[in-house]
Amino acid sequence: MGGRVIALKDVTLEIPHGKFVTVLGPSGCGKSTLLRVVAGLERPSSGQIYIGDRVVNELAPGKRNVAMVFQNYALYPHMKVYENIAISLRLRGLSAPEIRGKVAEVAGMLGIERLLDRYPRQLSGGQQQRVALARALVREPEVFLLDEPLSNLDAQIREQTRSELKRLFKDLGATVIYVTHDQAEAMSMSDIVVVMEAGEVRQVGTADTIYRDPRHRFVAEFVGMQRINILEGDLKDGSFVSMDESVVISLPTSQQGRVSLGIRPEAIHMGKGMGVDLIAEVTHIEPLGPNKTIFVKIGTNELKVLVGADFEAQIGDTLNITFSPKDIYLFDAQSGRRIYVG
Amino acid sequence: MRKAAFLFLGVVIVLYCLFPFLWTVITAVKPPEEVFSLPIRYLPRSLSVENFVDVFYKRPFSRYVINSLIVATGGTILTLALASLAAFKLRYMPVQRALMLQRWLLVGAIVPPTLLVIPVFVVIRALGLINNPLGLILSYSFLNLPFGIWMLYAAFSRIPRELDEAAMIDGLWWGGILLRVILPLARAALAVSAALIFIFCWNEFLIALTLMPDQLHYTVPVGISMLSGASIYEIPWGQINAAVTITTVPVILIVALLQRWIVEGLTAGAVKG
């Protein structure tokens, strides 16, 4: 049989009560496993899970007082919407009038009152998503677990649902763990973002911190509307020198060794005088509506620069580009960890 | 023209298939003295229920029907109950291992029941269940389990695992998941399996004869084979055919009742949707 896969490696994470926490990472990074461990669908080989001040390791999923919304919604196809929402209440032994009241309340909150008598197959994707949400809400759980709940929706509905979800959970003051690979979702919805890679937590912080102060090369690369520029090179004698030695940037550091230099496309400007001045050749231009991405080359190094739509340039042009040393991130080439300078 | 030829061919094939059955029914409703009349009368001159009346009043045939109903219903229910549990467990196994177990089950299904008559008899006798419907029910479910597990596993494995997980979070235990989520969603496969297993139990002869030697416990097929006339030289064909006709009624009823599910079950997965 195949080898054992370690999906989560020594993850320590504290989710504050009433916060919307997003776990962000590429597929296979262990974010869904993390959610499933909290839900009790997966057993950790070691470690402890607390919900409130209760250790829940030994509790069955139904006893943990968590609710989960699955990526494909996992509605019971043979039950009407009403039954789908009511089943957990029935299992808890609530009386029929109580159940009716709670289901009606939640259905009203999500605007699905008229769907209660239908089967899931008679609903659109967006409606199914609401029913899945209603099924979670009706239980009034201590923690909501949402596993990429928007990824099966059309782009338009997705954006609308995104803001609705955010408002809904804010109003409820609910504790939410939300898993997604979509950084726009993560950045726009959450109080706290947890970035994961290869089963490890790379950084925990607000959307702003994650973007402005990435602690790991992976975080810098994964977060941001445009992928960050990375130049490989060495630190020697107070300067960063790219592999082909075409880019040399003096930095206030005495550290030595192989590093990756990161600079965001939106931090690079046309012209001179921001501290680091370079000359680059345009290789490719990508219009993006309000912006343009200009791809440039310095030696063998390729960089992306984000400019306004009115900026004119031709392929083959030579441009002066400039950026501030403060916008530079240095990462250890081996571990990917951030190196702070200055 | 082509359509007419096609239709004609269809009618011929259907008649060819149905002829033995039609002949049985015709013989059953003939007055006894007409059964051997020469030249052969393909349609009876008058309809008679005499054979049916005789079967029920001169013979303990209703007893046989009750025995058969008990054994076939019990066998079907026990088989499906055990098969659901097994298929549910297989669902949680790694696919490779589940498929390997299934292949071994298939071996069990291939062995002809005739070969197993003696071992089954020895076991049932040791359990003290000769002339006890329970003995026959156990034997039938043992023989049908591989088929039942096979059918149900195929159906269960098409149900997404997230449903089990959603049910776990909703607070169902595994029995609840099986009863309230999995089985309702596999109802087509359940119906097909139930129909086929019931028909097997209803028609089975050899094991019924072996395990139920007492006349009081005869099932329908055994009872029919034991119908005899006033002497060993007289075979009451009219009554035999009446009995056979009655025997087919539940089978036809079951198929008619479950037809919708059977068609769905047999074609499930054929088309996406």
Coordinates of C-alpha atoms in Angstrom, one line a residue:
Chain A
M1 CA 0.0 0.0 0.0
G2 CA 1.1 3.6 -0.5
G3 CA 3.1 5.6 1.9
R4 CA 1.4 7.8 4.5
V5 CA 0.7 11.3 3.6
I6 CA 1.1 14.0 6.2
A7 CA -1.6 16.5 5.5
L8 CA -1.0 18.7 8.5
K9 CA 2.3 19.3 10.2
D10 CA 2.3 20.7 13.7
V11 CA -0.5 23.2 13.1
T12 CA -1.1 25.4 16.1
L13 CA -3.9 27.9 15.6
E14 CA -6.1 29.9 17.8
I15 CA -9.4 31.1 16.4
P16 CA -10.8 34.0 18.4
H17 CA -14.4 33.8 19.4
G18 CA -16.7 35.7 17.0
K19 CA -14.1 36.2 14.3
F20 CA -14.3 35.3 10.6
V21 CA -11.1 33.4 9.9
T22 CA -10.2 32.3 6.4
V23 CA -7.8 29.5 5.7
L24 CA -6.1 30.3 2.4
G25 CA -3.9 28.1 0.3
P26 CA -3.6 26.2 -2.9
S27 CA -5.3 22.9 -3.4
G28 CA -3.6 20.1 -1.5
C29 CA -2.1 22.5 1.2
G30 CA -4.1 20.8 3.9
K31 CA -6.7 23.5 4.5
S32 CA -9.6 21.2 3.9
T33 CA -8.0 18.6 6.2
L34 CA -7.7 21.2 8.9
L35 CA -11.4 21.9 8.6
R36 CA -12.3 18.2 8.6
V37 CA -10.2 17.7 11.7
V38 CA -12.1 20.5 13.5
A39 CA -15.4 19.0 12.3
G40 CA -14.4 15.5 13.5
L41 CA -14.5 13.9 10.1
E42 CA -10.8 13.2 10.3
R43 CA -8.8 12.1 13.3
P44 CA -5.5 13.8 14.0
S45 CA -2.7 11.4 14.7
S46 CA -1.6 13.7 17.6
G47 CA -2.5 16.9 19.2
Q48 CA -5.6 18.5 20.7
I49 CA -8.6 20.3 19.4
Y50 CA -10.4 22.7 21.6
I51 CA -13.8 24.3 20.9
G52 CA -14.3 26.9 23.6
D53 CA -12.5 25.2 26.6
R54 CA -13.6 21.7 25.7
V55 CA -11.2 19.2 24.2
V56 CA -13.3 17.6 21.4
N57 CA -10.9 15.0 20.0
E58 CA -13.0 12.1 21.2
L59 CA -16.4 13.7 20.4
A60 CA -18.4 12.5 17.3
P61 CA -18.9 15.2 14.7
G62 CA -22.6 15.5 15.7
K63 CA -21.6 16.2 19.3
R64 CA -19.1 19.0 18.6
N65 CA -21.7 21.7 18.0
V66 CA -20.2 22.7 14.7
A67 CA -21.9 23.2 11.4
M68 CA -20.4 22.7 8.0
V69 CA -21.1 23.9 4.5
F70 CA -19.6 21.6 1.9
Q71 CA -18.2 22.7 -1.4
N72 CA -20.8 20.7 -3.3
Y73 CA -23.4 21.5 -0.6
A74 CA -24.1 17.8 0.2
L75 CA -27.9 18.4 0.5
Y76 CA -29.9 15.2 0.9
P77 CA -31.4 14.7 -2.5
H78 CA -34.3 12.6 -1.3
M79 CA -35.5 15.2 1.2
K80 CA -37.3 18.4 0.6
V81 CA -35.5 21.7 1.5
Y82 CA -37.5 21.9 4.7
E83 CA -36.4 18.4 5.8
N84 CA -32.8 19.2 4.8
I85 CA -32.8 22.1 7.2
A86 CA -34.9 20.5 9.9
I87 CA -33.2 17.2 10.3
S88 CA -30.5 18.2 12.8
L89 CA -33.2 19.9 15.0
R90 CA -35.3 16.7 14.8
L91 CA -32.3 14.7 15.9
R92 CA -31.8 17.0 18.8
G93 CA -35.4 16.2 19.9
L94 CA -36.8 19.7 19.5
S95 CA -40.6 19.9 19.4
A96 CA -42.4 20.3 16.0
P97 CA -43.5 23.9 16.6
E98 CA -40.0 24.9 17.7
I99 CA -38.5 23.3 14.6
R100 CA -41.1 25.1 12.3
G101 CA -40.3 28.4 14.0
K102 CA -36.5 28.0 13.6
V103 CA -36.7 26.8 10.0
A104 CA -39.0 29.7 9.1
E105 CA -36.7 32.2 10.8
V106 CA -33.6 31.0 9.0
A107 CA -35.4 30.6 5.7
G108 CA -36.6 34.2 6.0
M109 CA -33.0 35.4 6.8
L110 CA -31.8 33.8 3.5
G111 CA -34.8 34.5 1.4
I112 CA -35.6 30.9 0.7
E113 CA -39.1 30.7 2.2
R114 CA -40.7 29.8 -1.1
L115 CA -38.3 26.9 -1.7
L116 CA -39.0 24.9 1.4
D117 CA -41.3 22.5 -0.4
R118 CA -38.9 21.7 -3.3
Y119 CA -36.3 19.0 -3.7
P120 CA -32.7 20.1 -4.0
R121 CA -32.5 19.0 -7.7
Q122 CA -35.2 21.6 -8.5
L123 CA -33.0 24.4 -7.3
S124 CA -30.3 26.5 -9.0
G125 CA -26.7 26.4 -7.7
G126 CA -27.2 29.7 -5.8
Q127 CA -30.4 28.4 -4.2
Q128 CA -28.8 25.1 -3.2
Q129 CA -26.0 27.1 -1.7
R130 CA -28.4 29.1 0.4
V131 CA -30.1 25.9 1.6
A132 CA -26.8 24.5 2.6
L133 CA -26.1 27.7 4.5
A134 CA -29.6 27.5 6.1
R135 CA -28.9 24.0 7.3
A136 CA -25.8 25.3 9.0
L137 CA -27.4 28.4 10.5
V138 CA -30.4 26.7 11.9
R139 CA -28.2 24.7 14.4
E140 CA -26.8 27.9 16.0
P141 CA -23.4 26.2 16.3
E142 CA -20.4 27.4 18.2
V143 CA -18.3 27.3 15.0
F144 CA -19.3 27.5 11.3
L145 CA -17.0 25.5 9.0
L146 CA -17.2 26.5 5.4
D147 CA -15.3 24.6 2.7
E148 CA -15.1 26.6 -0.4
P149 CA -18.8 27.3 -0.4
L150 CA -18.7 29.8 -3.3
S151 CA -16.5 27.9 -5.7
N152 CA -19.4 26.2 -7.5
L153 CA -21.2 29.5 -8.2
D154 CA -21.1 31.7 -11.2
A155 CA -18.7 34.7 -10.9
Q156 CA -21.5 37.2 -10.7
I157 CA -23.5 35.4 -7.9
R158 CA -20.2 34.6 -6.2
E159 CA -19.3 38.3 -5.7
Q160 CA -22.8 39.1 -4.4
T161 CA -22.9 36.1 -2.1
R162 CA -19.5 37.1 -0.8
S163 CA -20.6 40.4 0.7
E164 CA -23.9 38.8 1.9
L165 CA -22.1 36.1 3.7
K166 CA -19.8 38.6 5.3
R167 CA -22.7 40.7 6.6
L168 CA -24.7 37.7 7.7
F169 CA -21.9 36.3 9.9
K170 CA -21.0 39.7 11.2
D171 CA -24.6 40.3 12.3
L172 CA -24.7 36.9 14.0
G173 CA -21.3 37.5 15.7
A174 CA -20.5 34.0 14.6
T175 CA -17.1 32.2 14.8
V176 CA -16.4 31.1 11.2
I177 CA -13.6 29.1 9.7
Y178 CA -13.7 29.6 6.0
V179 CA -11.5 27.6 3.6
T180 CA -10.7 28.9 0.2
H181 CA -8.1 29.0 -2.5
D182 CA -9.4 32.3 -3.7
Q183 CA -7.4 35.1 -2.2
A184 CA -9.9 37.7 -3.2
E185 CA -12.5 35.9 -1.1
A186 CA -10.0 35.6 1.8
M187 CA -9.0 39.3 1.7
S188 CA -12.4 40.7 1.3
M189 CA -14.3 38.6 3.9
S190 CA -12.1 37.9 6.8
D191 CA -11.0 39.4 10.1
I192 CA -8.0 37.0 10.1
V193 CA -6.3 35.2 7.2
V194 CA -4.4 32.0 7.8
V195 CA -2.1 31.2 4.9
M196 CA -1.2 27.5 4.5
E197 CA 1.3 25.6 2.3
A198 CA 2.2 22.0 2.3
G199 CA 0.4 21.2 5.6
E200 CA 2.1 24.1 7.4
V201 CA 0.8 27.4 8.5
R202 CA 2.9 30.1 6.9
Q203 CA 1.3 33.2 8.4
V204 CA -1.6 34.3 10.4
G205 CA -2.8 37.9 10.3
T206 CA -5.2 40.5 9.0
A207 CA -5.6 40.8 5.2
D208 CA -3.6 43.9 5.4
T209 CA -0.7 42.4 7.3
I210 CA -0.6 39.4 5.1
Y211 CA -0.3 41.6 2.1
R212 CA 2.1 44.3 3.4
D213 CA 4.2 42.2 5.7
P214 CA 4.5 38.7 4.4
R215 CA 6.7 36.5 6.6
H216 CA 7.3 33.9 4.0
R217 CA 8.0 33.9 0.3
F218 CA 5.0 31.7 -0.3
V219 CA 2.7 34.2 1.4
A220 CA 4.1 37.0 -0.7
E221 CA 3.7 35.0 -3.9
F222 CA 0.2 33.7 -3.1
V223 CA -1.4 37.0 -1.9
G224 CA -1.8 40.0 -4.1
M225 CA -3.8 40.7 -7.2
Q226 CA -0.7 40.3 -9.3
R227 CA 1.9 37.8 -8.5
I228 CA 4.9 39.3 -6.9
N229 CA 8.1 39.6 -8.9
I230 CA 10.9 37.4 -7.5
L231 CA 14.5 37.8 -8.4
E232 CA 17.0 35.1 -7.4
G233 CA 20.4 36.3 -6.3
D234 CA 22.9 36.7 -3.5
L235 CA 23.6 39.1 -0.7
K236 CA 27.2 40.2 -0.7
D237 CA 28.9 43.1 0.8
G238 CA 25.8 45.1 1.5
S239 CA 24.2 44.6 -1.9
F240 CA 21.7 42.3 -3.6
V241 CA 23.2 40.9 -6.8
S242 CA 21.0 39.0 -9.2
M243 CA 22.2 35.6 -10.6
D244 CA 23.3 37.2 -13.9
E245 CA 24.7 40.2 -12.1
S246 CA 22.5 42.6 -14.2
V247 CA 20.6 43.9 -11.2
V248 CA 22.6 45.3 -8.2
I249 CA 20.7 46.9 -5.4
S250 CA 22.6 48.2 -2.3
L251 CA 20.8 47.4 0.9
P252 CA 21.7 48.3 4.5
T253 CA 22.6 44.8 5.6
S254 CA 25.7 42.8 6.4
Q255 CA 24.1 39.4 5.8
Q256 CA 25.4 37.1 3.2
G257 CA 24.1 34.3 1.1
R258 CA 21.5 33.1 -1.4
V259 CA 18.2 35.0 -1.3
S260 CA 15.0 35.7 -3.2
L261 CA 14.1 39.3 -3.6
G262 CA 10.4 40.2 -3.9
I263 CA 9.0 43.4 -5.2
R264 CA 5.3 43.8 -6.1
P265 CA 4.3 44.9 -9.6
E266 CA 2.2 47.8 -8.1
A267 CA 5.3 49.0 -6.1
I268 CA 7.3 49.6 -9.2
H269 CA 6.9 53.0 -11.0
M270 CA 8.1 54.6 -14.2
G271 CA 10.8 57.1 -13.9
K272 CA 13.7 57.7 -11.5
G273 CA 14.4 58.8 -8.0
M274 CA 12.6 56.5 -5.5
G275 CA 15.8 54.9 -4.3
V276 CA 16.3 52.0 -6.7
D277 CA 16.6 53.0 -10.4
L278 CA 16.9 50.4 -13.1
I279 CA 16.7 50.4 -16.9
A280 CA 14.5 47.7 -18.5
E281 CA 13.3 46.6 -21.9
V282 CA 9.6 46.0 -22.6
T283 CA 8.8 42.4 -23.8
H284 CA 5.1 42.2 -23.5
I285 CA 2.0 44.3 -22.6
E286 CA -1.2 43.1 -21.1
P287 CA -4.2 45.6 -20.9
L288 CA -6.4 44.9 -17.9
G289 CA -9.1 47.7 -18.3
P290 CA -8.2 50.3 -15.7
N291 CA -4.6 49.1 -15.6
K292 CA -1.9 47.6 -17.8
T293 CA 0.7 45.1 -16.9
I294 CA 4.0 45.8 -18.6
F295 CA 6.4 42.9 -18.7
V296 CA 10.0 44.0 -18.8
K297 CA 13.4 42.3 -18.9
I298 CA 16.7 43.3 -17.2
G299 CA 19.4 40.9 -18.3
T300 CA 17.7 37.5 -17.9
N301 CA 15.4 38.8 -15.1
E302 CA 11.8 39.3 -15.9
L303 CA 9.6 41.8 -14.0
K304 CA 6.0 42.8 -14.1
V305 CA 5.1 46.5 -13.6
L306 CA 1.6 47.6 -13.0
V307 CA 0.8 51.0 -14.6
G308 CA -2.3 53.1 -15.4
A309 CA -4.2 52.3 -18.6
D310 CA -3.0 55.6 -20.1
F311 CA 0.6 54.7 -20.0
E312 CA 1.9 54.2 -23.6
A313 CA 4.8 51.9 -24.4
Q314 CA 5.9 49.7 -27.3
I315 CA 7.5 46.3 -27.2
G316 CA 11.2 46.8 -27.4
D317 CA 11.1 50.2 -25.7
T318 CA 13.7 50.9 -23.0
L319 CA 12.2 52.3 -19.8
N320 CA 13.5 53.7 -16.6
I321 CA 11.8 52.0 -13.6
T322 CA 12.1 52.9 -10.0
F323 CA 11.0 51.7 -6.6
S324 CA 11.6 52.3 -3.0
P325 CA 13.9 49.9 -1.0
K326 CA 11.2 49.9 1.6
D327 CA 9.0 47.9 -0.7
I328 CA 11.6 45.2 -1.2
Y329 CA 11.1 41.8 0.6
L330 CA 14.0 39.5 1.0
F331 CA 13.5 35.8 1.6
D332 CA 16.0 33.1 2.5
A333 CA 16.4 31.1 -0.7
Q334 CA 16.4 27.8 1.3
S335 CA 13.7 28.1 3.9
G336 CA 11.6 30.8 2.2
R337 CA 11.5 32.8 5.5
R338 CA 11.6 36.5 5.4
I339 CA 14.9 38.3 6.1
Y340 CA 14.5 41.7 7.6
V341 CA 17.1 44.4 6.7
G342 CA 17.7 47.9 7.8
Chain B
M1 CA -43.3 -2.2 -44.6
R2 CA -40.1 -2.6 -42.5
K3 CA -42.1 -1.6 -39.5
A4 CA -44.7 -4.2 -40.1
A5 CA -42.0 -6.9 -40.5
F6 CA -40.4 -5.8 -37.3
L7 CA -43.7 -6.0 -35.5
F8 CA -44.4 -9.4 -36.9
L9 CA -41.0 -10.7 -35.8
G10 CA -41.7 -9.2 -32.4
V11 CA -45.0 -10.9 -32.0
V12 CA -43.5 -14.3 -33.1
I13 CA -40.7 -14.0 -30.5
V14 CA -43.1 -13.0 -27.8
L15 CA -45.5 -15.9 -28.6
Y16 CA -42.5 -18.3 -28.7
C17 CA -41.4 -17.1 -25.3
L18 CA -44.9 -17.1 -23.8
F19 CA -46.1 -20.3 -25.3
P20 CA -45.2 -22.7 -22.4
F21 CA -46.8 -20.2 -20.0
L22 CA -49.9 -19.8 -22.1
W23 CA -50.2 -23.6 -22.5
T24 CA -50.0 -23.9 -18.7
V25 CA -52.8 -21.3 -18.2
I26 CA -55.0 -22.9 -20.9
T27 CA -54.5 -26.3 -19.4
A28 CA -55.4 -25.0 -16.0
V29 CA -58.7 -23.5 -17.1
K30 CA -59.8 -26.6 -19.1
P31 CA -62.2 -29.0 -17.6
P32 CA -60.1 -32.0 -16.5
E33 CA -61.6 -34.4 -19.1
E34 CA -60.5 -32.1 -21.9
V35 CA -56.8 -32.0 -21.0
F36 CA -56.0 -35.1 -23.1
S37 CA -58.7 -34.8 -25.7
L38 CA -57.6 -35.6 -29.3
P39 CA -57.3 -33.8 -31.6
I40 CA -55.5 -31.2 -29.3
R41 CA -57.8 -28.4 -28.4
Y42 CA -55.8 -25.2 -28.3
L43 CA -58.6 -23.3 -26.8
P44 CA -60.9 -24.9 -24.2
R45 CA -64.6 -25.3 -25.1
S46 CA -65.6 -24.0 -21.8
L47 CA -63.7 -22.3 -19.0
S48 CA -63.5 -24.2 -15.7
V49 CA -62.2 -23.3 -12.3
E50 CA -62.5 -26.9 -11.1
N51 CA -58.7 -27.4 -11.2
F52 CA -58.2 -24.3 -9.0
V53 CA -60.8 -25.3 -6.6
D54 CA -59.4 -28.8 -6.3
V55 CA -55.9 -27.5 -5.7
F56 CA -57.1 -25.5 -2.7
Y57 CA -59.8 -27.8 -1.4
K58 CA -58.5 -31.3 -2.0
R59 CA -54.9 -30.4 -1.3
P60 CA -53.1 -28.2 1.3
F61 CA -52.0 -25.9 -1.4
S62 CA -52.8 -22.7 0.6
R63 CA -50.5 -24.0 3.2
Y64 CA -47.7 -24.3 0.6
V65 CA -48.3 -20.7 -0.5
I66 CA -48.1 -19.4 3.1
N67 CA -44.9 -21.4 3.6
S68 CA -43.4 -20.0 0.4
L69 CA -44.4 -16.5 1.3
I70 CA -42.8 -16.7 4.7
V71 CA -39.6 -18.2 3.4
A72 CA -39.3 -15.9 0.4
T73 CA -40.1 -12.7 2.3
G74 CA -37.9 -13.7 5.2
G75 CA -35.1 -14.7 2.9
T76 CA -35.3 -11.4 1.0
I77 CA -35.4 -9.2 4.1
L78 CA -32.6 -11.0 5.8
T79 CA -30.4 -11.0 2.7
L80 CA -31.0 -7.3 2.1
A81 CA -30.4 -6.4 5.7
L82 CA -27.1 -8.2 5.8
A83 CA -26.1 -7.0 2.4
S84 CA -26.8 -3.4 3.3
L85 CA -24.6 -3.6 6.3
A86 CA -21.8 -5.3 4.3
A87 CA -22.1 -2.8 1.4
F88 CA -22.1 0.1 3.8
K89 CA -18.9 -1.1 5.4
L90 CA -17.3 -1.7 2.0
R91 CA -18.2 1.9 1.2
Y92 CA -15.8 3.0 3.8
M93 CA -12.9 0.8 2.7
P94 CA -10.2 1.8 0.3
V95 CA -11.7 1.1 -3.2
Q96 CA -9.0 -1.4 -4.1
R97 CA -9.7 -3.5 -1.0
A98 CA -13.4 -3.3 -1.5
L99 CA -13.1 -4.4 -5.1
M100 CA -11.0 -7.4 -4.1
L101 CA -13.5 -8.5 -1.5
Q102 CA -16.2 -8.2 -4.1
R103 CA -14.3 -10.4 -6.5
W104 CA -14.1 -13.1 -3.8
L105 CA -17.9 -12.7 -3.2
L106 CA -18.4 -13.2 -6.9
V107 CA -16.7 -16.6 -6.6
G108 CA -19.3 -17.4 -3.9
A109 CA -22.0 -16.4 -6.3
I110 CA -20.7 -18.6 -9.1
V111 CA -20.8 -21.9 -7.2
P112 CA -24.0 -23.7 -8.3
P113 CA -26.4 -24.1 -5.4
T114 CA -26.7 -27.8 -6.1
L115 CA -23.1 -28.3 -5.0
L116 CA -23.9 -26.7 -1.7
V117 CA -27.0 -28.7 -0.9
I118 CA -25.2 -31.3 1.2
P119 CA -23.0 -28.8 3.2
V120 CA -26.1 -26.6 3.8
F121 CA -28.1 -29.6 4.9
V122 CA -25.4 -30.6 7.4
V123 CA -25.2 -27.2 8.9
I124 CA -28.9 -26.7 9.1
R125 CA -29.4 -30.1 10.7
A126 CA -26.7 -29.3 13.2
L127 CA -28.6 -26.1 14.1
G128 CA -31.7 -28.2 14.5
L129 CA -33.6 -26.2 11.9
I130 CA -34.8 -29.0 9.6
N131 CA -38.5 -28.5 8.9
N132 CA -38.2 -25.0 10.3
P133 CA -38.7 -22.1 7.9
L134 CA -35.8 -20.3 9.6
G135 CA -33.4 -22.9 8.2
L136 CA -34.5 -22.2 4.7
I137 CA -34.4 -18.5 5.3
L138 CA -30.8 -18.7 6.5
S139 CA -29.8 -20.9 3.5
Y140 CA -31.4 -18.6 1.0
S141 CA -29.8 -15.5 2.4
F142 CA -26.5 -17.3 2.5
L143 CA -26.9 -18.1 -1.2
N144 CA -28.1 -14.6 -2.2
L145 CA -25.8 -12.5 -0.1
P146 CA -23.0 -12.2 -2.7
F147 CA -25.5 -11.0 -5.3
G148 CA -27.1 -8.6 -2.8
I149 CA -23.8 -7.1 -1.6
W150 CA -22.7 -6.7 -5.2
M151 CA -25.8 -4.9 -6.2
L152 CA -26.0 -2.6 -3.2
Y153 CA -22.3 -1.8 -3.1
A154 CA -22.5 -0.7 -6.8
A155 CA -25.4 1.6 -5.8
F156 CA -23.9 2.8 -2.6
S157 CA -20.6 3.7 -4.2
R158 CA -22.4 6.2 -6.5
I159 CA -23.6 8.2 -3.5
P160 CA -21.2 11.1 -2.6
R161 CA -19.4 10.6 0.6
E162 CA -20.1 14.2 1.6
L163 CA -23.7 13.1 2.3
D164 CA -22.4 10.7 5.0
E165 CA -20.3 13.5 6.4
A166 CA -23.1 16.1 6.4
A167 CA -25.3 13.5 8.2
M168 CA -22.6 12.8 10.8
I169 CA -22.4 16.5 11.5
D170 CA -26.1 16.7 11.6
G171 CA -25.9 14.2 14.4
L172 CA -26.8 10.9 12.8
W173 CA -25.0 7.7 13.9
W174 CA -23.9 5.2 11.3
G175 CA -27.2 3.2 11.5
G176 CA -29.1 6.4 11.0
I177 CA -26.9 7.3 8.0
L178 CA -27.6 4.0 6.5
L179 CA -31.3 4.0 7.1
R180 CA -32.2 7.6 6.5
V181 CA -29.6 8.7 3.8
I182 CA -28.0 5.8 2.0
L183 CA -30.9 3.3 1.7
P184 CA -33.5 5.8 0.5
L185 CA -31.0 7.0 -2.2
A186 CA -30.3 3.4 -3.2
R187 CA -34.0 2.4 -3.4
A188 CA -33.8 1.5 -7.1
A189 CA -31.0 -1.0 -6.4
L190 CA -32.9 -2.2 -3.4
A191 CA -36.0 -2.8 -5.4
V192 CA -34.2 -4.7 -8.1
S193 CA -32.4 -6.9 -5.6
A194 CA -35.5 -7.5 -3.6
A195 CA -37.4 -8.6 -6.7
L196 CA -34.7 -10.9 -8.0
I197 CA -34.0 -12.4 -4.6
F198 CA -37.7 -12.9 -3.8
I199 CA -38.1 -14.7 -7.2
F200 CA -35.1 -16.9 -6.5
C201 CA -36.5 -17.9 -3.1
W202 CA -40.0 -18.4 -4.4
N203 CA -38.9 -20.7 -7.2
E204 CA -36.1 -22.6 -5.4
F205 CA -36.8 -26.3 -5.3
L206 CA -33.9 -28.5 -4.3
I207 CA -32.9 -26.9 -1.0
A208 CA -36.5 -26.5 0.0
L209 CA -37.1 -30.2 -0.7
T210 CA -34.0 -31.2 1.3
L211 CA -34.5 -29.0 4.3
M212 CA -38.3 -29.3 4.6
P213 CA -39.1 -33.0 4.1
D214 CA -42.3 -32.7 6.1
Q215 CA -45.4 -32.2 4.0
L216 CA -46.7 -29.5 6.3
H217 CA -43.6 -27.4 5.4
Y218 CA -43.6 -27.9 1.7
T219 CA -43.0 -24.7 -0.3
V220 CA -45.0 -24.2 -3.5
P221 CA -42.5 -25.8 -6.0
V222 CA -42.0 -28.8 -3.7
G223 CA -45.8 -29.1 -3.2
I224 CA -46.4 -29.0 -6.9
S225 CA -43.9 -31.7 -7.6
M226 CA -45.6 -33.9 -5.0
L227 CA -49.1 -33.5 -6.5
S228 CA -50.3 -36.9 -7.5
G229 CA -53.5 -38.6 -8.5
A230 CA -55.4 -41.5 -7.1
S231 CA -52.7 -43.9 -8.2
I232 CA -49.1 -43.4 -9.1
Y233 CA -50.1 -43.9 -12.7
E234 CA -52.3 -40.9 -12.7
I235 CA -50.8 -37.4 -12.9
P236 CA -53.3 -34.6 -12.3
W237 CA -52.1 -32.3 -15.0
G238 CA -55.0 -29.9 -14.7
Q239 CA -54.3 -29.3 -11.0
I240 CA -50.6 -29.1 -11.5
N241 CA -51.1 -26.4 -14.2
A242 CA -53.5 -24.6 -12.0
A243 CA -51.0 -24.6 -9.2
V244 CA -48.3 -23.3 -11.5
T245 CA -50.5 -20.6 -12.7
I246 CA -51.2 -19.4 -9.2
T247 CA -47.5 -19.6 -8.3
T248 CA -46.6 -17.1 -11.0
V249 CA -49.0 -14.5 -9.7
P250 CA -46.8 -13.0 -6.9
V251 CA -43.9 -12.9 -9.3
I252 CA -45.8 -10.9 -11.9
L253 CA -47.2 -8.7 -9.1
I254 CA -43.8 -8.0 -7.8
V255 CA -42.3 -7.1 -11.1
A256 CA -45.3 -4.9 -12.0
L257 CA -45.1 -3.2 -8.6
L258 CA -41.4 -2.5 -8.8
Q259 CA -41.1 -2.0 -12.5
R260 CA -40.3 1.6 -12.3
W261 CA -37.5 1.0 -9.9
I262 CA -36.2 -2.0 -11.7
V263 CA -35.8 -0.1 -15.0
E264 CA -34.2 2.7 -13.1
G265 CA -31.9 0.3 -11.3
L266 CA -30.8 -1.6 -14.3
T267 CA -30.0 1.5 -16.3
A268 CA -28.6 3.6 -13.5
G269 CA -25.4 5.3 -14.4
A270 CA -25.9 4.5 -18.1
V271 CA -26.6 8.2 -18.8
K272 CA -25.3 11.1 -16.9
G273 CA -28.0 12.9 -15.0

